[in-house]
C-alpha cells in the first residue's frame, strides 16, 4: 500500500488511529470472557488464542505493509520493541489492581502461566540464534529459526490446552446482552477495525519518523511499539476493572510468543533473511527481556 500523506494529515490520522484502537479494544474483555465461557475455552487458552492474535493485529498490519515496501527495520523494531514494552505493562496492571490484597503474579499463578513464560523464553532464544546465522542462509523463502519459532508457538497452544487449569469456566455477567453469534460478530468487527487502523499507523509512522529525523529502528521500537501496545493496555485495564486476571497474562505472554512468528511473514514477502540482518539495537532489546 503506497498511499502517502502530508505531515499534518499523518499526524491527524495517527491520532485518530490511536483513539479508535483504544476505544474498541476496551470492549474486548467482556467479549472474550463471554466467548471463553460459552465455548468452554478457559481463560488462559481463550486469552492466548483470541487476545494474542487480535491485540497484535496492528503489528501484523505493520509487518505486512512494511515488508511489502521493503522497510523491514520498522517492522523488526516494532516486533522486538513491542515485546519488551508489552511485558512492562504487567507493572501497570499490577498497579491498577492494587486494591487486591495479593499482587498480579499471585492472582494469575498457574501451570498455564508458567508454561507460557517458558515457551516465550524458548522463542526469544531462537530469535537470538537466528541473528548468528549467515545472511545468505535462506531456503524456500525462509530460515530455520523462523520455522522453529512457528512450530514452538503452535506447540505452546496445544500444550496450554492440555495443562491449563481444570477451571475452564468464566463468569458470564447476568446483564450480558451477547449471544454466541453476536459476540463472534463483535469480535470480527473489532478485529477488522484494529487491522485497518494498524495499516494507517504504519503508513503515517513513516512520514512522522522522517519528519522528526528518527530512524525506522528507533521509531518502531519506541513510539510505534507503545502505540501498537494500546490494545494490550486498553484490554488489560478493562480485565483488571472486571477482576478477570488470567487473560492478562495470556495476552502478554501469549502475544509476545506470537509476535516473532511475524519474522517468517516478513521473510516470505521480502525473500530476504530478516533475523540474520536484524539491527543490534533490536537484538539488545531481545536479550534485555530474557
PDB file of C-alpha atoms in Angstrom, residues 14-121:
ATOM      1  CA  UNK A  14      -2.143   8.830  13.615  1.00  0.00           C
ATOM      2  CA  UNK A  15      -4.202  10.357  16.439  1.00  0.00           C
ATOM      3  CA  UNK A  16      -7.494   9.024  15.058  1.00  0.00           C
ATOM      4  CA  UNK A  17      -5.989   5.538  14.698  1.00  0.00           C
ATOM      5  CA  UNK A  18      -4.740   5.615  18.290  1.00  0.00           C
ATOM      6  CA  UNK A  19      -8.171   6.649  19.597  1.00  0.00           C
ATOM      7  CA  UNK A  20     -10.099   4.035  17.584  1.00  0.00           C
ATOM      8  CA  UNK A  21      -7.787   1.178  18.563  1.00  0.00           C
ATOM      9  CA  UNK A  22      -8.011   2.188  22.229  1.00  0.00           C
ATOM     10  CA  UNK A  23     -11.794   2.603  22.200  1.00  0.00           C
ATOM     11  CA  UNK A  24     -12.717  -0.655  20.500  1.00  0.00           C
ATOM     12  CA  UNK A  25     -10.126  -2.807  22.279  1.00  0.00           C
ATOM     13  CA  UNK A  26     -11.573  -1.560  25.559  1.00  0.00           C
ATOM     14  CA  UNK A  27     -14.624  -3.700  24.737  1.00  0.00           C
ATOM     15  CA  UNK A  28     -12.590  -6.869  24.258  1.00  0.00           C
ATOM     16  CA  UNK A  29     -12.585  -8.030  27.884  1.00  0.00           C
ATOM     17  CA  UNK A  30     -16.356  -8.547  28.119  1.00  0.00           C
ATOM     18  CA  UNK A  31     -16.493 -10.233  24.706  1.00  0.00           C
ATOM     19  CA  UNK A  32     -13.540 -12.544  25.397  1.00  0.00           C
ATOM     20  CA  UNK A  33     -14.869 -13.517  28.828  1.00  0.00           C
ATOM     21  CA  UNK A  34     -18.245 -14.325  27.266  1.00  0.00           C
ATOM     22  CA  UNK A  35     -16.709 -16.419  24.449  1.00  0.00           C
ATOM     23  CA  UNK A  36     -14.407 -18.230  26.902  1.00  0.00           C
ATOM     24  CA  UNK A  37     -17.393 -19.230  28.995  1.00  0.00           C
ATOM     25  CA  UNK A  38     -19.802 -20.067  26.178  1.00  0.00           C
ATOM     26  CA  UNK A  39     -17.324 -22.230  24.258  1.00  0.00           C
ATOM     27  CA  UNK A  40     -15.630 -23.629  27.377  1.00  0.00           C
ATOM     28  CA  UNK A  41     -12.196 -22.457  26.246  1.00  0.00           C
ATOM     29  CA  UNK A  42     -10.816 -21.488  29.618  1.00  0.00           C
ATOM     30  CA  UNK A  43      -9.447 -18.033  30.402  1.00  0.00           C
ATOM     31  CA  UNK A  44      -5.822 -18.980  29.718  1.00  0.00           C
ATOM     32  CA  UNK A  45      -6.355 -20.859  26.451  1.00  0.00           C
ATOM     33  CA  UNK A  46      -9.041 -18.490  25.198  1.00  0.00           C
ATOM     34  CA  UNK A  47      -6.929 -15.483  26.074  1.00  0.00           C
ATOM     35  CA  UNK A  48      -3.972 -16.897  24.205  1.00  0.00           C
ATOM     36  CA  UNK A  49      -5.870 -17.827  21.066  1.00  0.00           C
ATOM     37  CA  UNK A  50      -8.083 -14.742  20.822  1.00  0.00           C
ATOM     38  CA  UNK A  51      -6.198 -11.938  22.513  1.00  0.00           C
ATOM     39  CA  UNK A  52      -2.690 -12.758  21.283  1.00  0.00           C
ATOM     40  CA  UNK A  53      -3.901 -12.504  17.694  1.00  0.00           C
ATOM     41  CA  UNK A  54      -6.489  -9.711  17.918  1.00  0.00           C
ATOM     42  CA  UNK A  55      -4.426  -7.344  20.066  1.00  0.00           C
ATOM     43  CA  UNK A  56      -1.424  -7.893  17.798  1.00  0.00           C
ATOM     44  CA  UNK A  57      -3.297  -7.077  14.593  1.00  0.00           C
ATOM     45  CA  UNK A  58      -1.580  -3.643  14.407  1.00  0.00           C
ATOM     46  CA  UNK A  59       1.802  -5.408  14.455  1.00  0.00           C
ATOM     47  CA  UNK A  60       0.577  -7.847  11.794  1.00  0.00           C
ATOM     48  CA  UNK A  61      -0.579  -4.960   9.597  1.00  0.00           C
ATOM     49  CA  UNK A  62       2.654  -3.033  10.124  1.00  0.00           C
ATOM     50  CA  UNK A  63       4.855  -6.064   9.371  1.00  0.00           C
ATOM     51  CA  UNK A  64       2.849  -6.938   6.267  1.00  0.00           C
ATOM     52  CA  UNK A  65       2.784  -3.424   4.808  1.00  0.00           C
ATOM     53  CA  UNK A  66       6.354  -2.552   5.809  1.00  0.00           C
ATOM     54  CA  UNK A  67       7.681  -5.785   4.289  1.00  0.00           C
ATOM     55  CA  UNK A  68       5.857  -5.158   1.017  1.00  0.00           C
ATOM     56  CA  UNK A  69       7.548  -1.759   0.858  1.00  0.00           C
ATOM     57  CA  UNK A  70      10.905  -3.198   1.940  1.00  0.00           C
ATOM     58  CA  UNK A  71      11.010  -1.215   5.192  1.00  0.00           C
ATOM     59  CA  UNK A  72      11.888  -4.172   7.425  1.00  0.00           C
ATOM     60  CA  UNK A  73      13.721  -2.051  10.021  1.00  0.00           C
ATOM     61  CA  UNK A  74      10.417  -0.520  11.102  1.00  0.00           C
ATOM     62  CA  UNK A  75       8.766  -3.948  11.302  1.00  0.00           C
ATOM     63  CA  UNK A  76      11.593  -5.616  13.250  1.00  0.00           C
ATOM     64  CA  UNK A  77      11.871  -2.696  15.662  1.00  0.00           C
ATOM     65  CA  UNK A  78       8.120  -2.767  16.239  1.00  0.00           C
ATOM     66  CA  UNK A  79       8.084  -6.534  16.917  1.00  0.00           C
ATOM     67  CA  UNK A  80      11.005  -6.713  19.350  1.00  0.00           C
ATOM     68  CA  UNK A  81      10.335  -3.311  20.920  1.00  0.00           C
ATOM     69  CA  UNK A  82       6.709  -4.340  21.368  1.00  0.00           C
ATOM     70  CA  UNK A  83       7.713  -7.494  23.234  1.00  0.00           C
ATOM     71  CA  UNK A  84       9.744  -5.545  25.769  1.00  0.00           C
ATOM     72  CA  UNK A  85       7.172  -2.794  26.202  1.00  0.00           C
ATOM     73  CA  UNK A  86       4.166  -5.105  26.480  1.00  0.00           C
ATOM     74  CA  UNK A  87       5.909  -7.096  29.206  1.00  0.00           C
ATOM     75  CA  UNK A  88       6.449  -3.877  31.144  1.00  0.00           C
ATOM     76  CA  UNK A  89       2.673  -3.389  31.076  1.00  0.00           C
ATOM     77  CA  UNK A  90       2.393  -6.035  33.782  1.00  0.00           C
ATOM     78  CA  UNK A  91       3.640  -3.344  36.181  1.00  0.00           C
ATOM     79  CA  UNK A  92       0.824  -1.044  35.066  1.00  0.00           C
ATOM     80  CA  UNK A  93      -1.809  -3.756  35.524  1.00  0.00           C
ATOM     81  CA  UNK A  94      -0.392  -4.677  38.926  1.00  0.00           C
ATOM     82  CA  UNK A  95      -0.694  -1.032  39.986  1.00  0.00           C
ATOM     83  CA  UNK A  96      -4.207  -0.758  38.518  1.00  0.00           C
ATOM     84  CA  UNK A  97      -5.249  -3.769  40.586  1.00  0.00           C
ATOM     85  CA  UNK A  98      -3.605  -2.508  43.775  1.00  0.00           C
ATOM     86  CA  UNK A  99      -6.884  -2.829  45.678  1.00  0.00           C
ATOM     87  CA  UNK A 100      -6.363  -6.579  45.601  1.00  0.00           C
ATOM     88  CA  UNK A 101      -4.609  -7.996  48.698  1.00  0.00           C
ATOM     89  CA  UNK A 102      -2.194 -10.004  46.528  1.00  0.00           C
ATOM     90  CA  UNK A 103      -0.035  -8.985  43.518  1.00  0.00           C
ATOM     91  CA  UNK A 104      -0.895  -9.824  39.924  1.00  0.00           C
ATOM     92  CA  UNK A 105       1.763 -12.551  39.759  1.00  0.00           C
ATOM     93  CA  UNK A 106      -0.002 -14.367  42.617  1.00  0.00           C
ATOM     94  CA  UNK A 107      -3.509 -13.811  41.277  1.00  0.00           C
ATOM     95  CA  UNK A 108      -2.517 -15.388  37.961  1.00  0.00           C
ATOM     96  CA  UNK A 109      -0.199 -18.059  39.323  1.00  0.00           C
ATOM     97  CA  UNK A 110      -0.962 -21.274  37.453  1.00  0.00           C
ATOM     98  CA  UNK A 111       0.669 -24.010  35.393  1.00  0.00           C
ATOM     99  CA  UNK A 112      -0.514 -22.392  32.177  1.00  0.00           C
ATOM    100  CA  UNK A 113       1.119 -19.054  33.063  1.00  0.00           C
ATOM    101  CA  UNK A 114       4.439 -20.736  33.863  1.00  0.00           C
ATOM    102  CA  UNK A 115       4.181 -22.727  30.638  1.00  0.00           C
ATOM    103  CA  UNK A 116       3.572 -19.572  28.609  1.00  0.00           C
ATOM    104  CA  UNK A 117       6.615 -17.900  30.151  1.00  0.00           C
ATOM    105  CA  UNK A 118       8.754 -20.939  29.342  1.00  0.00           C
ATOM    106  CA  UNK A 119       7.709 -21.011  25.690  1.00  0.00           C
ATOM    107  CA  UNK A 120       8.305 -17.259  25.418  1.00  0.00           C
ATOM    108  CA  UNK A 121      11.902 -17.714  26.601  1.00  0.00           C
TER     109      UNK A 121
END
